[in-house]
């Protein structure tokens, strides 16, 4: 088989699958490229992996590149879009790091460093390996458990601390009554990770139900972690949408890059944690989760990640000689 790339003014190729490419990095000065792929009769899979960026990125890498392909301790690479579905395993998660055999760009999507539909620059450090890498589900990707490795990939994320909620509200809550006639209320406050036992559960499961978190002030919200009922019942939310508000009255739905309301992939059981990142972050005081699909009953525990906002504040409006000057500094911890 062979591959050819065509623009309005130039052609590149043909590149044959059974020979080394003369150049693996091409700069094409065009707004569109036509890809022609011809596959001959064969008994096993054949093909090419084409990675691209919309601007000149000299550190662009393939979706197949792994940590073990690099010897440097610190790496700065540019990941192309669309690496999420490319074959290759990842082991670990963002808190502990990833096994060095992990596919770099796929791990970056899992860690919430880049969006798969956009790609982007990735900076990481190769640190000392650990004994066991845990599996997790984040940003639509599963990572596997992995054994001891010589090195691990560590992605640094700013603004990724746990945000403490000052209050929870919900559209409704479930009044459970057991066979003995005892009542138990699955109220909104049980949605906090810090609340042991049952979760919040809606009275009637529908897409009209919602859970709201009040952060007590405006925050940069960079991620969300969800769990199911964490109890003997197998209740959990499979997918959900996110709304945000600065005043608790006017709400905006979180959208994908294509402008459509984004549906986040939720849980597949009642006990494991699932993470999703907000790229770009949400600046808001209130966050509202609206379930779109669920198992048996809408039930949810939630934890938000991010940091306090910063705003410019004027310092020393006059110089030593009395003339007015403009001087700005950013102070962390501002909220209103």
Coordinates of C-alpha atoms in Angstrom, one line a residue:
X1 CA 0.0 0.0 0.0
X2 CA 1.0 3.7 -0.2
X3 CA 0.1 7.1 1.2
X4 CA 0.0 10.5 -0.5
X5 CA -0.8 13.9 0.8
X6 CA -2.2 16.6 -1.6
X7 CA -2.7 20.3 -1.2
X8 CA -3.9 22.9 -3.7
X9 CA -0.3 23.6 -4.7
X10 CA 1.8 20.6 -3.7
X11 CA 1.9 16.8 -3.3
X12 CA 3.9 14.6 -0.9
X13 CA 4.6 11.0 -1.6
X14 CA 3.9 8.3 -2.4
X15 CA 5.1 6.8 0.8
X16 CA 5.2 3.0 0.8
X17 CA 4.4 0.9 3.8
X18 CA 7.3 -1.5 3.3
X19 CA 10.0 1.2 3.2
X20 CA 11.3 3.9 5.5
X21 CA 9.7 7.3 5.0
X22 CA 12.3 9.9 3.6
X23 CA 10.8 12.4 6.1
X24 CA 8.5 11.8 9.0
X25 CA 7.8 15.5 9.7
X26 CA 6.2 17.6 7.0
X27 CA 5.3 21.3 7.1
X28 CA 2.3 21.9 4.8
X29 CA 1.4 25.6 4.2
X30 CA -2.3 25.0 3.5
X31 CA -5.6 25.2 5.2
X32 CA -6.6 21.8 3.9
X33 CA -4.9 18.5 3.1
X34 CA -6.3 15.5 1.1
X35 CA -5.0 12.1 2.3
X36 CA -5.0 9.3 -0.3
X37 CA -4.4 5.8 1.1
X38 CA -4.2 2.7 -1.2
X39 CA -4.2 -0.7 0.4
X40 CA -3.2 -3.8 -1.5
X41 CA -4.3 -7.3 -0.8
X42 CA -2.8 -8.5 2.5
X43 CA -3.3 -11.2 5.2
X44 CA -2.6 -8.9 8.2
X45 CA -3.3 -5.3 9.1
X46 CA -1.3 -2.6 7.2
X47 CA -1.5 1.1 7.4
X48 CA 0.0 4.4 8.5
X49 CA -0.4 6.6 11.5
X50 CA -0.8 10.2 10.6
X51 CA -0.5 12.8 13.4
X52 CA -0.9 16.5 12.7
X53 CA -1.0 20.0 14.3
X54 CA -2.7 23.1 12.9
X55 CA 0.4 25.3 13.5
X56 CA 4.2 24.7 13.2
X57 CA 5.1 22.6 16.2
X58 CA 8.7 21.3 16.0
X59 CA 8.2 19.1 19.0
X60 CA 5.2 17.4 17.6
X61 CA 5.2 13.6 18.4
X62 CA 3.3 10.6 17.2
X63 CA 0.3 9.2 19.2
X64 CA 2.4 6.0 19.6
X65 CA 5.4 7.5 21.4
X66 CA 6.0 6.1 24.9
X67 CA 8.0 7.2 27.9
X68 CA 10.6 4.5 27.3
X69 CA 11.4 6.1 23.9
X70 CA 13.0 9.0 25.7
X71 CA 16.1 9.2 28.0
X72 CA 15.7 12.8 29.2
X73 CA 14.4 13.5 32.7
X74 CA 12.3 16.5 31.6
X75 CA 10.3 16.4 28.4
X76 CA 8.3 19.0 26.5
X77 CA 6.4 17.6 23.5
X78 CA 3.4 18.6 21.4
X79 CA 0.6 16.0 21.3
X80 CA -1.6 15.8 18.2
X81 CA -5.4 15.6 18.4
X82 CA -7.1 12.2 18.3
X83 CA -4.7 10.0 20.3
X84 CA -7.4 8.7 22.6
X85 CA -8.5 5.9 20.3
X86 CA -5.0 4.9 19.1
X87 CA -3.8 1.4 20.4
X88 CA -1.5 1.4 23.4
X89 CA -1.8 0.9 27.1
X90 CA -1.6 3.4 30.0
X91 CA -0.9 2.3 33.6
X92 CA -1.5 4.5 36.6
X93 CA -3.2 7.9 37.2
X94 CA -2.3 11.5 37.6
X95 CA -1.8 11.5 41.4
X96 CA 0.8 8.6 41.4
X97 CA 2.2 9.0 37.9
X98 CA 2.1 6.6 34.9
X99 CA 4.3 3.6 34.0
X100 CA 7.0 4.6 31.5
X101 CA 5.6 2.1 29.0
X102 CA 2.5 4.2 28.8
X103 CA 1.6 6.1 25.6
X104 CA 2.5 9.7 26.4
X105 CA -0.3 11.6 24.7
X106 CA -3.0 9.1 25.8
X107 CA -1.7 9.4 29.4
X108 CA -1.9 13.2 29.0
X109 CA -5.6 13.0 28.0
X110 CA -6.3 10.6 30.9
X111 CA -4.5 13.0 33.3
X112 CA -6.6 16.0 32.1
X113 CA -3.6 17.9 30.8
X114 CA -5.0 18.2 27.2
X115 CA -8.2 17.7 25.4
X116 CA -8.2 14.8 22.9
X117 CA -10.0 16.8 20.3
X118 CA -7.5 19.6 20.5
X119 CA -4.1 18.1 21.5
X120 CA -1.5 20.6 22.8
X121 CA 1.8 21.1 24.6
X122 CA 2.7 18.6 27.3
X123 CA 5.4 19.0 29.9
X124 CA 6.4 16.0 32.1
X125 CA 9.1 14.6 34.2
X126 CA 10.4 11.1 34.2
X127 CA 10.8 10.2 37.9
X128 CA 11.7 7.0 39.8
X129 CA 9.3 4.1 39.2
X130 CA 7.0 2.7 41.8
X131 CA 6.1 -0.9 42.7
X132 CA 2.4 -0.9 41.6
X133 CA 0.4 1.3 39.3
X134 CA -3.3 1.5 40.0
X135 CA -6.0 1.4 37.4
X136 CA -8.5 4.2 37.1
X137 CA -11.1 5.8 34.7
X138 CA -10.7 9.4 33.8
X139 CA -11.7 11.7 30.9
X140 CA -13.2 8.8 29.0
X141 CA -10.1 6.5 29.3
X142 CA -9.3 3.4 31.3
X143 CA -5.8 2.9 32.7
X144 CA -4.6 -0.5 33.6
X145 CA -2.8 -1.9 36.7
X146 CA 0.9 -2.2 36.1
X147 CA 3.9 -3.7 37.8
X148 CA 7.2 -2.1 38.9
X149 CA 9.0 0.0 36.3
X150 CA 12.3 1.8 36.2
X151 CA 10.7 5.2 35.6
X152 CA 7.3 6.8 35.7
X153 CA 5.8 9.7 33.8
X154 CA 4.7 12.6 36.1
X155 CA 2.4 15.4 34.7
X156 CA 2.4 18.6 36.7
X157 CA -1.0 20.2 37.1
X158 CA -1.6 23.6 38.7
X159 CA -4.9 24.4 40.4
X160 CA -5.8 20.8 41.1
X161 CA -6.6 20.8 44.8
X162 CA -9.8 19.6 46.5
X163 CA -12.4 22.4 46.7
X164 CA -14.5 22.3 49.9
X165 CA -18.2 22.9 49.4
X166 CA -20.0 25.1 51.8
X167 CA -23.4 23.7 51.0
X168 CA -25.3 21.2 48.9
X169 CA -28.8 21.6 47.4
X170 CA -30.8 19.2 45.2
X171 CA -34.0 19.2 43.2
X172 CA -35.3 16.4 45.4
X173 CA -34.2 13.5 47.6
X174 CA -35.3 10.0 48.2
X175 CA -37.1 8.9 51.4
X176 CA -36.2 5.3 51.8
X177 CA -38.4 3.0 54.0
X178 CA -37.1 -0.5 54.7
X179 CA -39.1 -3.6 55.5
X180 CA -39.1 -2.7 59.2
X181 CA -40.8 0.7 58.5
X182 CA -37.6 2.6 59.3
X183 CA -37.0 5.8 57.3
X184 CA -33.7 7.1 55.8
X185 CA -33.3 10.3 53.8
X186 CA -30.8 10.4 51.0
X187 CA -30.4 14.2 51.2
X188 CA -28.1 16.4 49.2
X189 CA -25.5 16.7 52.0
X190 CA -24.7 13.0 51.6
X191 CA -23.2 13.8 48.2
X192 CA -20.0 15.1 49.8
X193 CA -17.1 12.6 49.7
X194 CA -16.5 13.4 53.4
X195 CA -19.9 12.1 54.2
X196 CA -19.7 8.4 55.0
X197 CA -22.4 5.9 54.1
X198 CA -25.1 6.6 51.6
X199 CA -25.0 9.2 48.8
X200 CA -27.5 11.7 47.6
X201 CA -30.3 10.1 45.6
X202 CA -33.2 11.7 43.7
X203 CA -36.8 11.0 44.7
X204 CA -37.8 10.3 41.0
X205 CA -35.0 9.5 38.5
X206 CA -35.3 11.8 35.5
X207 CA -33.1 14.3 33.5
X208 CA -35.0 17.1 35.4
X209 CA -33.2 16.2 38.7
X210 CA -30.1 18.1 39.7
X211 CA -27.4 18.3 42.5
X212 CA -25.9 21.7 43.3
X213 CA -22.6 22.5 45.1
X214 CA -22.0 25.9 46.6
X215 CA -18.3 26.7 47.0
X216 CA -18.9 29.7 49.1
X217 CA -17.2 32.0 46.6
X218 CA -15.9 32.1 43.1
X219 CA -13.3 29.4 42.3
X220 CA -11.4 28.1 39.3
X221 CA -13.0 24.7 38.9
X222 CA -10.7 22.4 36.9
X223 CA -12.2 18.9 37.5
X224 CA -14.9 16.7 39.0
X225 CA -14.8 13.3 40.6
X226 CA -18.0 11.2 41.0
X227 CA -19.0 8.0 42.7
X228 CA -22.3 6.1 43.0
X229 CA -24.3 5.1 46.0
X230 CA -21.2 3.6 47.7
X231 CA -23.7 1.3 49.5
X232 CA -25.5 -2.1 49.1
X233 CA -27.6 -0.6 46.3
X234 CA -26.2 -0.5 42.8
X235 CA -27.2 3.1 42.0
X236 CA -25.0 5.4 40.0
X237 CA -25.0 8.1 37.2
X238 CA -23.7 6.9 33.8
X239 CA -23.6 10.4 32.2
X240 CA -24.3 14.0 33.2
X241 CA -24.1 17.6 32.1
X242 CA -22.6 20.5 34.1
X243 CA -24.0 24.0 34.7
X244 CA -22.3 26.8 36.5
X245 CA -23.3 30.1 38.0
X246 CA -21.7 33.0 39.7
X247 CA -24.8 34.2 41.5
X248 CA -27.0 31.1 41.8
X249 CA -29.6 32.5 39.5
X250 CA -28.1 32.7 36.0
X251 CA -26.7 29.4 34.7
X252 CA -24.5 28.4 31.8
X253 CA -24.1 24.9 30.5
X254 CA -20.6 23.6 29.9
X255 CA -20.0 23.1 26.2
X256 CA -17.6 21.1 24.0
X257 CA -15.3 22.7 21.5
X258 CA -17.9 22.2 18.8
X259 CA -20.4 24.4 20.7
X260 CA -22.6 21.5 21.8
X261 CA -23.7 20.9 25.4
X262 CA -21.1 18.4 26.7
X263 CA -22.2 15.1 28.2
X264 CA -19.6 13.8 30.6
X265 CA -19.0 10.1 31.0
X266 CA -19.8 9.0 34.5
X267 CA -19.7 5.8 36.5
X268 CA -20.1 2.2 35.5
X269 CA -20.6 0.8 39.1
X270 CA -21.6 2.2 42.5
X271 CA -18.2 2.4 44.2
X272 CA -15.3 3.4 41.9
X273 CA -14.3 7.0 41.4
X274 CA -14.4 8.5 37.9
X275 CA -12.7 11.8 37.0
X276 CA -13.4 14.4 34.4
X277 CA -11.4 17.6 33.7
X278 CA -12.7 21.0 32.7
X279 CA -10.5 22.4 29.9
X280 CA -10.8 25.4 30.0
X281 CA -11.6 25.7 33.8
X282 CA -14.9 27.0 35.1
X283 CA -15.0 30.3 37.0
X284 CA -18.0 30.1 39.3
X285 CA -19.3 29.8 42.8
X286 CA -22.1 27.3 42.1
X287 CA -21.9 24.0 40.1
X288 CA -24.9 22.0 39.2
X289 CA -24.8 18.4 37.9
X290 CA -27.8 17.2 35.9
X291 CA -27.9 13.4 35.3
X292 CA -28.6 12.2 31.7
X293 CA -28.5 8.4 32.2
X294 CA -28.2 6.2 35.3
X295 CA -28.4 2.7 36.7
X296 CA -31.6 1.9 38.6
X297 CA -31.8 5.3 40.4
X298 CA -30.1 8.7 40.2
X299 CA -27.5 8.6 43.1
X300 CA -24.3 10.6 43.3
X301 CA -21.3 11.5 45.4
X302 CA -19.2 14.4 44.1
X303 CA -15.9 16.1 44.7
X304 CA -14.7 19.2 42.9
X305 CA -11.0 20.1 42.0
X306 CA -9.5 23.5 41.4
X307 CA -8.1 26.5 43.3
X308 CA -9.0 29.9 44.6
X309 CA -9.2 32.8 42.1
X310 CA -6.8 35.6 41.8
X311 CA -7.5 39.2 40.9
X312 CA -5.3 42.3 40.2
X313 CA -5.0 44.7 43.1
X314 CA -3.4 48.1 42.9
X315 CA -0.4 48.7 45.2
X316 CA 1.2 52.0 46.1
X317 CA -0.7 54.3 43.7
X318 CA 2.0 57.0 44.2
X319 CA 5.7 56.9 43.8
X320 CA 8.2 58.4 46.2
X321 CA 8.1 61.8 44.5
X322 CA 4.3 62.0 44.6
X323 CA 3.7 61.1 40.9
X324 CA 0.9 58.7 40.2
X325 CA 2.0 55.3 39.0
X326 CA 0.2 52.1 38.0
X327 CA 1.4 49.0 39.7
X328 CA -0.4 45.6 39.8
X329 CA 0.1 42.4 41.7
X330 CA -2.0 39.2 41.7
X331 CA -3.2 38.1 45.1
X332 CA -4.4 34.5 45.6
X333 CA -7.4 33.7 47.7
X334 CA -9.8 36.3 46.4
X335 CA -13.5 35.4 46.4
X336 CA -16.8 37.2 46.4

